[in-house]
Amino acid sequence: MPLQQRFLIFGVAVVLMLAIFELVRKRRLREEYAWLWLLAGVVILIATFVPMEGLRAVANIMGSSNPPAAIFFLGFCATTFLCLQFSVRLSRMTEQIKNLGQKVSILEASLEDHKDEVE
């Protein structure tokens, strides 16, 4: 991989990690999600130092003769796992919101019944 590409990838990884820290600092991203993105930034950062022979070896292990295709496949897999993890979180939160809405409705009905008894 040419040195210019390595510098570009390194720069993108550093900018990504700084952006994650800034989003956490401004409370726009929770810490529980930040570690996933920081991990992605570290992996990208490490990838800049892997020699081309190492990338070829990874591609060969995966059964590919094209290192960029293997890297894109690994990136696709990582993105898919991130989407799956966020879908699980979203499903859990949707269920919690539904339960909270039902409990609030029950409490409001109970409060109205109590008001009617007092009057």
mmCIF file of C-alpha atoms in Angstrom:
data_model
loop_
_atom_site.group_PDB
_atom_site.id
_atom_site.type_symbol
_atom_site.label_atom_id
_atom_site.label_comp_id
_atom_site.label_asym_id
_atom_site.label_seq_id
_atom_site.Cartn_x
_atom_site.Cartn_y
_atom_site.Cartn_z
ATOM 1 C CA MET A 1 0.000 0.000 0.000
ATOM 2 C CA PRO A 2 1.484 3.373 -0.950
ATOM 3 C CA LEU A 3 2.654 5.647 1.844
ATOM 4 C CA GLN A 4 0.212 8.376 0.782
ATOM 5 C CA GLN A 5 -2.733 5.994 1.259
ATOM 6 C CA ARG A 6 -1.424 4.950 4.655
ATOM 7 C CA PHE A 7 -1.253 8.601 5.759
ATOM 8 C CA LEU A 8 -4.810 9.177 4.522
ATOM 9 C CA ILE A 9 -6.152 6.107 6.346
ATOM 10 C CA PHE A 10 -4.254 7.087 9.494
ATOM 11 C CA GLY A 11 -5.719 10.603 9.299
ATOM 12 C CA VAL A 12 -9.256 9.278 8.834
ATOM 13 C CA ALA A 13 -8.849 6.973 11.848
ATOM 14 C CA VAL A 14 -7.559 9.800 14.047
ATOM 15 C CA VAL A 15 -10.388 12.138 12.931
ATOM 16 C CA LEU A 16 -12.940 9.381 13.602
ATOM 17 C CA MET A 17 -11.614 8.796 17.110
ATOM 18 C CA LEU A 18 -11.485 12.524 17.889
ATOM 19 C CA ALA A 19 -15.057 12.899 16.627
ATOM 20 C CA ILE A 20 -16.162 10.053 18.915
ATOM 21 C CA PHE A 21 -14.502 11.673 21.925
ATOM 22 C CA GLU A 22 -16.130 15.011 21.069
ATOM 23 C CA LEU A 23 -19.575 13.432 20.683
ATOM 24 C CA VAL A 24 -19.203 11.716 24.061
ATOM 25 C CA ARG A 25 -17.979 14.963 25.648
ATOM 26 C CA LYS A 26 -21.018 16.856 24.304
ATOM 27 C CA ARG A 27 -23.302 14.033 25.500
ATOM 28 C CA ARG A 28 -24.532 13.341 21.969
ATOM 29 C CA LEU A 29 -23.191 9.776 22.103
ATOM 30 C CA ARG A 30 -23.408 7.578 25.162
ATOM 31 C CA GLU A 31 -20.296 5.882 26.492
ATOM 32 C CA GLU A 32 -21.844 2.445 26.100
ATOM 33 C CA TYR A 33 -21.928 2.937 22.309
ATOM 34 C CA ALA A 34 -18.685 4.873 22.034
ATOM 35 C CA TRP A 35 -16.492 1.841 22.735
ATOM 36 C CA LEU A 36 -17.718 0.148 19.547
ATOM 37 C CA TRP A 37 -16.812 3.144 17.442
ATOM 38 C CA LEU A 38 -13.494 3.637 19.205
ATOM 39 C CA LEU A 39 -12.740 -0.023 18.555
ATOM 40 C CA ALA A 40 -13.483 0.564 14.860
ATOM 41 C CA GLY A 41 -11.117 3.547 14.879
ATOM 42 C CA VAL A 42 -8.356 1.522 16.546
ATOM 43 C CA VAL A 43 -8.768 -1.306 14.034
ATOM 44 C CA ILE A 44 -8.501 1.186 11.164
ATOM 45 C CA LEU A 45 -5.472 2.753 12.843
ATOM 46 C CA ILE A 46 -3.782 -0.639 13.228
ATOM 47 C CA ALA A 47 -4.616 -1.494 9.612
ATOM 48 C CA THR A 48 -2.383 1.386 8.446
ATOM 49 C CA PHE A 49 0.654 -0.362 9.928
ATOM 50 C CA VAL A 50 -0.045 -3.838 8.551
ATOM 51 C CA PRO A 51 2.335 -4.574 5.670
ATOM 52 C CA MET A 52 0.878 -5.625 2.322
ATOM 53 C CA GLU A 53 2.184 -9.149 2.886
ATOM 54 C CA GLY A 54 0.039 -9.342 6.019
ATOM 55 C CA LEU A 55 -3.024 -8.202 4.070
ATOM 56 C CA ARG A 56 -2.283 -10.818 1.415
ATOM 57 C CA ALA A 57 -1.981 -13.473 4.126
ATOM 58 C CA VAL A 58 -5.367 -12.478 5.587
ATOM 59 C CA ALA A 59 -6.890 -12.584 2.100
ATOM 60 C CA ASN A 60 -5.374 -16.020 1.459
ATOM 61 C CA ILE A 61 -6.753 -17.331 4.759
ATOM 62 C CA MET A 62 -10.177 -16.098 3.659
ATOM 63 C CA GLY A 63 -9.744 -17.775 0.283
ATOM 64 C CA SER A 64 -9.382 -14.560 -1.709
ATOM 65 C CA SER A 65 -6.584 -13.540 -4.012
ATOM 66 C CA ASN A 66 -7.565 -9.873 -3.715
ATOM 67 C CA PRO A 67 -6.598 -8.188 -0.394
ATOM 68 C CA PRO A 68 -8.902 -5.147 -0.870
ATOM 69 C CA ALA A 69 -11.882 -7.458 -1.442
ATOM 70 C CA ALA A 70 -11.070 -9.311 1.792
ATOM 71 C CA ILE A 71 -10.774 -6.030 3.705
ATOM 72 C CA PHE A 72 -14.104 -4.805 2.333
ATOM 73 C CA PHE A 73 -15.707 -8.117 3.295
ATOM 74 C CA LEU A 74 -14.381 -7.824 6.856
ATOM 75 C CA GLY A 75 -15.651 -4.233 6.997
ATOM 76 C CA PHE A 76 -19.041 -5.381 5.746
ATOM 77 C CA CYS A 77 -19.162 -8.071 8.434
ATOM 78 C CA ALA A 78 -18.239 -5.565 11.138
ATOM 79 C CA THR A 79 -20.919 -3.153 9.913
ATOM 80 C CA THR A 80 -23.485 -5.941 9.873
ATOM 81 C CA PHE A 81 -22.645 -6.869 13.467
ATOM 82 C CA LEU A 82 -22.932 -3.206 14.505
ATOM 83 C CA CYS A 83 -26.358 -2.976 12.842
ATOM 84 C CA LEU A 84 -27.454 -6.185 14.547
ATOM 85 C CA GLN A 85 -26.303 -4.923 17.933
ATOM 86 C CA PHE A 86 -28.168 -1.630 17.481
ATOM 87 C CA SER A 87 -31.288 -3.471 16.283
ATOM 88 C CA VAL A 88 -31.267 -5.566 19.453
ATOM 89 C CA ARG A 89 -30.914 -2.404 21.562
ATOM 90 C CA LEU A 90 -33.684 -0.669 19.628
ATOM 91 C CA SER A 91 -36.002 -3.656 20.048
ATOM 92 C CA ARG A 92 -35.338 -3.738 23.774
ATOM 93 C CA MET A 93 -35.957 0.001 24.123
ATOM 94 C CA THR A 94 -39.169 -0.214 22.086
ATOM 95 C CA GLU A 95 -40.459 -2.891 24.452
ATOM 96 C CA GLN A 96 -39.483 -0.787 27.473
ATOM 97 C CA ILE A 97 -41.250 2.282 26.051
ATOM 98 C CA LYS A 98 -44.381 0.243 25.377
ATOM 99 C CA ASN A 99 -44.359 -1.108 28.939
ATOM 100 C CA LEU A 100 -43.793 2.362 30.386
ATOM 101 C CA GLY A 101 -46.667 3.773 28.314
ATOM 102 C CA GLN A 102 -48.971 1.042 29.575
ATOM 103 C CA LYS A 103 -47.937 1.653 33.182
ATOM 104 C CA VAL A 104 -48.524 5.408 32.811
ATOM 105 C CA SER A 105 -51.972 4.735 31.368
ATOM 106 C CA ILE A 106 -52.821 2.429 34.269
ATOM 107 C CA LEU A 107 -51.591 5.030 36.777
ATOM 108 C CA GLU A 108 -53.601 7.792 35.080
ATOM 109 C CA ALA A 109 -56.744 5.640 35.140
ATOM 110 C CA SER A 110 -56.122 4.803 38.795
ATOM 111 C CA LEU A 111 -55.622 8.493 39.598
ATOM 112 C CA GLU A 112 -58.871 9.419 37.837
ATOM 113 C CA ASP A 113 -60.730 6.687 39.745
ATOM 114 C CA HIS A 114 -59.243 7.975 42.991
ATOM 115 C CA LYS A 115 -60.317 11.567 42.129
ATOM 116 C CA ASP A 116 -63.860 10.350 41.434
ATOM 117 C CA GLU A 117 -63.970 8.589 44.830
ATOM 118 C CA VAL A 118 -62.740 11.707 46.662
ATOM 119 C CA GLU A 119 -65.334 13.947 45.023
#
